[in-house]
Coordinates of C-alpha atoms and ligand atoms in Angstrom, one line a residue:
M368 CA -17.7 -25.3 25.4
T369 CA -19.4 -22.0 24.7
E370 CA -19.4 -20.9 21.0
R371 CA -17.2 -18.0 20.1
P372 CA -19.3 -15.0 18.9
K373 CA -19.3 -14.8 15.2
N374 CA -17.8 -11.8 13.4
I375 CA -20.9 -11.7 11.2
A376 CA -24.3 -13.1 12.1
L377 CA -27.9 -12.2 12.3
S378 CA -28.9 -10.3 15.5
P379 CA -30.9 -12.5 17.9
D380 CA -34.3 -11.0 16.7
G381 CA -33.3 -11.6 13.1
S382 CA -33.8 -8.0 12.0
A383 CA -30.2 -6.9 11.6
V384 CA -26.7 -8.0 10.6
R385 CA -24.5 -8.1 13.7
I386 CA -20.8 -7.4 13.2
V387 CA -17.7 -6.8 15.2
D388 CA -16.8 -3.1 14.4
Q389 CA -13.2 -3.7 13.2
T390 CA -12.4 0.1 13.3
R391 CA -12.6 -0.1 17.1
L392 CA -10.1 -2.8 17.5
P393 CA -7.8 -3.5 19.2
G394 CA -9.0 -1.1 21.9
E395 CA -12.6 -2.1 22.2
L396 CA -14.6 -5.1 21.1
V397 CA -17.9 -3.5 19.9
F398 CA -20.7 -5.3 18.1
L399 CA -23.0 -3.3 15.8
D400 CA -26.5 -4.2 14.6
L401 CA -27.0 -2.8 11.1
R402 CA -30.4 -2.7 9.3
G403 CA -30.7 0.2 6.8
R404 CA -29.1 0.3 3.4
D405 CA -27.1 3.4 4.2
E406 CA -25.6 2.0 7.4
L407 CA -24.9 -1.4 5.7
Y408 CA -23.1 0.5 2.9
E409 CA -21.2 2.7 5.3
A410 CA -20.0 -0.3 7.3
I411 CA -18.3 -1.6 4.2
R412 CA -16.9 1.7 3.0
A413 CA -15.5 2.5 6.4
L414 CA -14.0 -1.0 6.9
R415 CA -16.1 -1.7 9.9
V416 CA -16.4 -5.1 8.1
R417 CA -13.6 -5.9 5.8
G418 CA -11.5 -8.7 4.2
A419 CA -12.7 -10.4 1.0
P420 CA -14.5 -13.5 2.4
A421 CA -16.0 -11.5 5.2
L422 CA -17.3 -8.9 2.7
G423 CA -19.0 -11.7 0.8
I424 CA -20.7 -13.2 3.9
F425 CA -21.7 -9.7 5.1
G426 CA -23.1 -8.9 1.6
A427 CA -25.3 -12.1 1.7
Y428 CA -26.7 -11.3 5.1
A429 CA -27.1 -7.6 4.3
I430 CA -29.2 -8.3 1.3
Y431 CA -31.4 -10.7 3.3
V432 CA -31.9 -8.1 6.0
L433 CA -32.9 -5.5 3.4
S434 CA -35.4 -7.9 1.9
L435 CA -37.3 -7.9 5.2
G436 CA -38.7 -4.5 4.0
Y437 CA -39.7 -5.6 0.5
G438 CA -43.4 -6.2 -0.4
A439 CA -44.5 -9.0 -2.7
A440 CA -45.1 -6.6 -5.6
D441 CA -41.7 -4.9 -5.7
F442 CA -39.5 -7.6 -4.2
L443 CA -37.2 -8.3 -7.1
P444 CA -36.8 -4.7 -8.4
R445 CA -35.8 -3.6 -4.9
L446 CA -33.5 -6.5 -4.4
D447 CA -31.8 -5.6 -7.7
E448 CA -31.4 -2.0 -6.7
D449 CA -30.0 -2.7 -3.2
A450 CA -27.7 -5.4 -4.6
A451 CA -26.2 -2.9 -7.1
V452 CA -25.7 -0.3 -4.4
L453 CA -23.9 -2.7 -2.0
I454 CA -21.8 -4.2 -4.7
A455 CA -20.6 -0.7 -5.7
S456 CA -19.4 0.0 -2.1
R457 CA -16.0 -1.6 -2.7
P458 CA -14.8 -2.8 -6.1
T459 CA -11.7 -5.0 -5.6
A460 CA -12.8 -7.9 -3.4
V461 CA -14.7 -10.2 -5.8
N462 CA -16.4 -12.0 -2.9
L463 CA -18.7 -9.1 -2.2
E464 CA -20.2 -9.1 -5.8
R465 CA -20.1 -12.9 -6.1
Q466 CA -22.0 -13.7 -2.9
I467 CA -24.6 -10.9 -3.3
E468 CA -25.1 -12.1 -6.9
R469 CA -25.5 -15.7 -5.6
I470 CA -28.4 -14.5 -3.4
R471 CA -29.9 -12.3 -6.1
V472 CA -29.9 -15.0 -8.8
L473 CA -31.5 -17.5 -6.3
A474 CA -34.3 -15.1 -5.6
H475 CA -34.9 -14.5 -9.4
R476 CA -35.0 -18.2 -10.0
M477 CA -37.9 -18.3 -7.4
D478 CA -39.8 -15.5 -9.1
G479 CA -43.5 -15.8 -8.3
A480 CA -42.9 -17.5 -4.9
P481 CA -44.4 -15.8 -1.8
A482 CA -42.1 -13.2 -0.2
D483 CA -41.6 -15.3 3.0
E484 CA -40.4 -18.2 1.0
L485 CA -38.0 -16.1 -0.9
R486 CA -36.6 -14.7 2.3
A487 CA -36.3 -18.1 3.9
A488 CA -34.3 -19.3 0.9
M489 CA -32.1 -16.2 0.9
L490 CA -31.3 -16.7 4.6
A491 CA -30.5 -20.4 4.1
E492 CA -28.1 -19.4 1.3
A493 CA -26.4 -16.8 3.4
D494 CA -25.9 -19.4 6.2
A495 CA -24.5 -21.8 3.5
I496 CA -22.1 -19.2 2.3
R497 CA -20.7 -18.7 5.8
A498 CA -20.5 -22.4 6.5
E499 CA -18.7 -23.0 3.2
D500 CA -16.2 -20.3 4.0
A501 CA -15.5 -21.8 7.4
A502 CA -14.8 -25.2 5.8
M503 CA -12.7 -23.7 3.1
C504 CA -10.6 -21.7 5.6
R505 CA -10.0 -24.7 7.7
A506 CA -8.8 -26.7 4.6
I507 CA -6.6 -23.8 3.5
A508 CA -5.0 -23.7 7.0
E509 CA -4.2 -27.4 6.7
H510 CA -2.7 -27.1 3.2
G511 CA -0.8 -23.9 4.2
L512 CA 0.7 -25.5 7.3
S513 CA 2.1 -28.4 5.1
L514 CA 4.4 -25.8 3.6
L515 CA 5.9 -24.7 6.9
R516 CA 8.4 -26.2 9.3
E517 CA 8.7 -26.1 13.1
G518 CA 10.5 -22.9 14.2
D519 CA 9.7 -21.0 11.0
T520 CA 8.9 -17.3 11.1
V521 CA 6.5 -16.0 8.5
L522 CA 5.8 -12.4 7.3
T523 CA 2.2 -11.5 6.9
H524 CA 0.7 -8.3 5.4
C525 CA -2.7 -6.7 6.2
N526 CA -5.2 -8.9 8.0
A527 CA -6.2 -12.3 6.6
G528 CA -7.4 -13.8 9.9
P529 CA -10.7 -14.8 11.4
L530 CA -11.9 -11.2 11.4
A531 CA -11.5 -11.2 7.6
T532 CA -13.4 -14.4 7.0
S533 CA -16.0 -16.6 8.8
E534 CA -13.7 -17.9 11.5
Y535 CA -10.3 -19.3 10.7
G536 CA -8.8 -16.9 8.2
T537 CA -6.7 -17.6 5.1
G538 CA -3.2 -16.1 5.5
L539 CA -3.3 -16.6 9.3
G540 CA -4.9 -20.0 9.2
P541 CA -1.7 -22.0 9.2
L542 CA -0.4 -20.0 12.2
L543 CA -3.6 -20.5 14.2
L544 CA -3.7 -24.2 13.4
A545 CA -0.1 -24.6 14.4
A546 CA -0.7 -22.9 17.7
E547 CA -3.7 -25.3 18.4
R548 CA -1.3 -28.2 17.7
G549 CA 1.5 -26.8 19.9
M550 CA 3.8 -26.2 16.9
D551 CA 6.2 -23.3 17.2
L552 CA 5.6 -20.8 14.3
R553 CA 6.4 -17.1 14.7
A554 CA 5.1 -14.1 12.8
Y555 CA 6.4 -10.7 11.7
V556 CA 3.4 -8.5 11.0
D557 CA 3.6 -5.5 8.6
E558 CA 1.7 -2.7 10.2
T559 CA 0.1 -2.1 6.8
R560 CA -0.1 1.6 6.1
P561 CA -2.3 3.5 5.8
L562 CA -5.2 1.7 7.6
L563 CA -3.0 -0.4 9.9
Q564 CA -4.9 -3.7 9.5
G565 CA -1.7 -5.5 10.5
A566 CA -1.0 -3.5 13.6
R567 CA -4.6 -3.2 14.8
L568 CA -6.1 -6.5 13.7
T569 CA -3.5 -9.2 12.9
A570 CA -1.2 -8.4 15.9
W571 CA -4.3 -8.6 18.1
E572 CA -5.6 -11.9 16.6
L573 CA -2.2 -13.6 16.8
Q574 CA -1.4 -12.2 20.3
N575 CA -4.8 -13.5 21.5
A576 CA -3.9 -16.9 20.1
G577 CA -0.7 -17.0 22.0
I578 CA 1.5 -16.7 18.9
D579 CA 4.9 -15.0 19.0
V580 CA 4.3 -11.8 17.1
T581 CA 6.8 -9.0 16.1
L582 CA 5.2 -5.9 14.6
I583 CA 7.2 -4.0 12.0
T584 CA 6.5 -1.1 9.6
D585 CA 6.0 -2.1 6.0
S586 CA 9.3 -0.6 5.1
M587 CA 11.2 -3.0 7.4
A588 CA 10.1 -6.1 5.7
A589 CA 12.8 -6.2 3.1
L590 CA 15.5 -5.9 5.7
A591 CA 13.9 -8.6 7.8
M592 CA 14.1 -10.9 4.7
K593 CA 17.7 -9.8 3.9
E594 CA 18.7 -10.7 7.4
G595 CA 17.2 -14.2 7.1
R596 CA 14.5 -13.6 9.7
I597 CA 11.7 -14.7 7.5
Q598 CA 11.1 -18.2 6.0
A599 CA 7.9 -17.5 4.1
V600 CA 5.5 -14.7 3.2
L601 CA 1.8 -15.6 3.8
A602 CA -0.8 -13.2 2.4
G603 CA -4.5 -13.3 1.6
C604 CA -6.1 -12.1 -1.6
D605 CA -9.0 -9.9 -2.7
R606 CA -9.2 -11.2 -6.3
M607 CA -7.0 -13.6 -8.2
A608 CA -7.0 -13.4 -12.0
A609 CA -7.0 -16.4 -14.2
N610 CA -3.2 -16.2 -14.7
G611 CA -2.5 -16.1 -10.9
D612 CA -2.0 -12.3 -10.6
A613 CA -3.2 -11.5 -7.0
A614 CA -4.8 -8.3 -5.9
N615 CA -4.2 -7.8 -2.2
K616 CA -3.7 -4.9 0.3
I617 CA -1.3 -2.2 -1.0
G618 CA 2.2 -3.2 0.0
T619 CA 1.9 -6.9 -0.8
L620 CA 3.7 -6.3 -4.1
S621 CA 6.7 -4.7 -2.4
A622 CA 6.9 -7.6 0.0
A623 CA 6.7 -10.1 -2.8
I624 CA 9.5 -8.3 -4.8
A625 CA 11.7 -8.3 -1.7
A626 CA 11.0 -11.9 -1.1
K627 CA 12.0 -12.9 -4.6
R628 CA 15.3 -10.9 -4.2
Y629 CA 16.1 -12.8 -1.0
G630 CA 14.8 -16.2 -1.9
V631 CA 11.8 -16.3 0.4
P632 CA 8.8 -18.2 -0.9
V633 CA 5.5 -16.2 -1.3
Y634 CA 2.3 -18.1 -0.6
I635 CA -1.1 -16.5 -1.4
L636 CA -3.8 -18.2 0.5
L637 CA -7.4 -17.9 -0.7
P638 CA -10.7 -19.7 -1.0
S639 CA -12.0 -20.4 -4.5
S640 CA -14.7 -17.7 -3.9
T641 CA -11.8 -15.2 -4.4
I642 CA -10.7 -16.5 -7.8
D643 CA -12.1 -14.6 -10.7
L644 CA -11.4 -16.4 -14.0
R645 CA -13.3 -13.7 -15.8
C646 CA -10.2 -11.5 -15.3
P647 CA -7.5 -12.8 -17.6
S648 CA -4.8 -10.9 -15.7
G649 CA -4.4 -8.4 -12.9
D650 CA -4.9 -5.5 -15.4
A651 CA -8.6 -6.3 -15.4
I652 CA -9.0 -6.1 -11.6
P653 CA -10.5 -2.8 -10.5
I654 CA -8.4 -1.1 -7.8
E655 CA -10.2 0.9 -5.2
Q656 CA -8.9 4.5 -4.6
R657 CA -9.5 5.9 -1.1
D658 CA -9.8 9.2 0.7
P659 CA -6.5 11.2 0.9
E660 CA -7.2 12.0 4.5
E661 CA -6.2 8.4 5.3
L662 CA -2.7 9.5 4.5
R663 CA -2.8 13.0 5.7
S664 CA -4.5 12.8 9.1
L665 CA -6.2 9.6 10.0
W666 CA -4.7 8.0 13.2
Y667 CA -2.7 11.1 14.0
E668 CA -3.6 13.6 16.8
R669 CA -2.8 16.3 14.3
P670 CA -2.3 16.2 10.5
M671 CA 1.1 14.8 9.6
A672 CA 1.1 16.3 6.0
P673 CA 0.7 19.8 4.7
A674 CA -3.0 20.7 4.4
G675 CA -4.3 19.9 0.9
V676 CA -1.2 18.1 -0.3
S677 CA -2.2 15.9 -3.1
C678 CA -2.2 12.1 -2.3
W679 CA -2.4 8.9 -4.3
N680 CA -4.1 6.3 -2.2
P681 CA -4.8 3.0 -4.0
A682 CA -6.1 0.5 -1.4
F683 CA -4.7 -2.6 -3.3
D684 CA -1.9 -3.6 -5.6
V685 CA -1.5 -6.6 -7.8
T686 CA 1.3 -9.1 -7.1
D687 CA 2.4 -10.5 -10.5
H688 CA 2.0 -14.2 -10.7
D689 CA 5.7 -14.8 -11.4
L690 CA 6.4 -13.5 -7.9
I691 CA 4.1 -16.1 -6.3
T692 CA 5.6 -19.4 -5.3
A693 CA 2.3 -21.2 -4.7
V694 CA -1.4 -20.5 -4.2
V695 CA -3.0 -22.3 -1.3
T696 CA -6.7 -23.1 -1.8
E697 CA -9.2 -25.4 -0.1
K698 CA -8.5 -28.0 -2.8
G699 CA -4.7 -27.9 -2.1
V700 CA -1.5 -26.2 -3.0
V701 CA -1.5 -24.9 -6.6
H702 CA 1.9 -24.5 -8.3
P703 CA 2.8 -22.6 -11.5
P704 CA 1.8 -22.3 -14.3
F705 CA -1.2 -20.9 -12.5
D706 CA -3.2 -20.2 -15.7
I707 CA -3.3 -23.9 -16.4
H708 CA -3.6 -25.3 -12.9
L709 CA -6.3 -22.8 -11.6
K710 CA -8.5 -23.5 -14.6
E711 CA -8.1 -27.3 -14.2
L712 CA -9.1 -27.1 -10.5
F713 CA -11.7 -24.3 -10.6
G714 CA -12.8 -23.8 -14.2
G715 CA -16.3 -24.9 -13.5
E716 CA -17.0 -22.7 -10.5
C717 CA -15.0 -19.4 -10.5
T718 CA -16.5 -17.5 -13.5
Ligands
LIG916 O1 -9.0 -3.2 2.7 P1 -9.2 -4.5 3.4 O2 -8.8 -4.4 4.8 O3 -10.6 -5.1 3.2 O4 -8.1 -5.4 2.7 C1 -8.1 -6.8 3.0 C2 -7.0 -7.6 2.4 O5 -6.2 -7.1 1.6 C3 -6.9 -9.0 2.8 O6 -5.6 -9.5 2.8 C4 -7.8 -9.9 1.9 O7 -9.1 -9.4 1.8 C5 -7.8 -11.3 2.3 S1 -8.7 -11.5 3.7 C6 -8.8 -13.2 4.1

């Protein structure tokens, strides 16, 4: 069997990070080779690469590729500077900071080693981060699937599929695993205004996997739940605080509130690399603000709002922990109270 191309990998000559440009989907499957700091930074800002675990993997390979240009004398100062720049590109997904820091700390521990040895260790660590993510996503898919029954329809928001991770996805993992096993699960997909990750990416991934997908606007989700069309909400996460508050794509909170009203369980699926026990609650999670043009004109042939109208464009919201039925991690399904159970399971590794 030929191996499926990875979303994020080194280019064959080892000099660049190769990604699928997610802004070109679903129309075109385009791979980009990225080398310079500006283009690596731009790829994150423009969401060519996106999704919390994918950002962490990308950050790890990006910092390795940048290190190819460092000399022995200035290796660590340049590494520190590039790491700070890349980490600042998007603030909400903790994976980006966590995995870049993992590489940076490793290099500092090897202070004094020849540059080639440092680079080899950094690359091995980036490979390990990707492999760990693949294993975690697979386990999350298994645990998530245990919460669903044959014939269920789930609602999903944004994109938490293979494109957003190493390969399996988090929020979409149970659906993809079910499809592999011939189990009948269906999905309603929120289009996910304003950047349409649901319409462009999730619908594409699920359709390619042969899953029954119905695309809706975000504002239709409450009605779908009221009419009994949805048996569970499955969403990914960009950063989970110690009390279980979950930052995810803007609109997740509305879906969770509607789900509570209509008795639909809300499952947040995430690897432990997305849990940040340093944040006591969602109030401590930084929320990215994005360009107003994403509301006024992006995706439209002509602007759909009056020129210059002021906009508020937070990229994420925080779903309060009391709206979450369970958190699905690689170690299993975590039930409330999340402040106690998350610390018990992940206290040693998520700070
Ligand atoms: O702005 P994005 O597209 O990077 O936002 C992504 C999400 O909100 C995902 O749901 C989250 O990162 C989990 S991906 C497994």
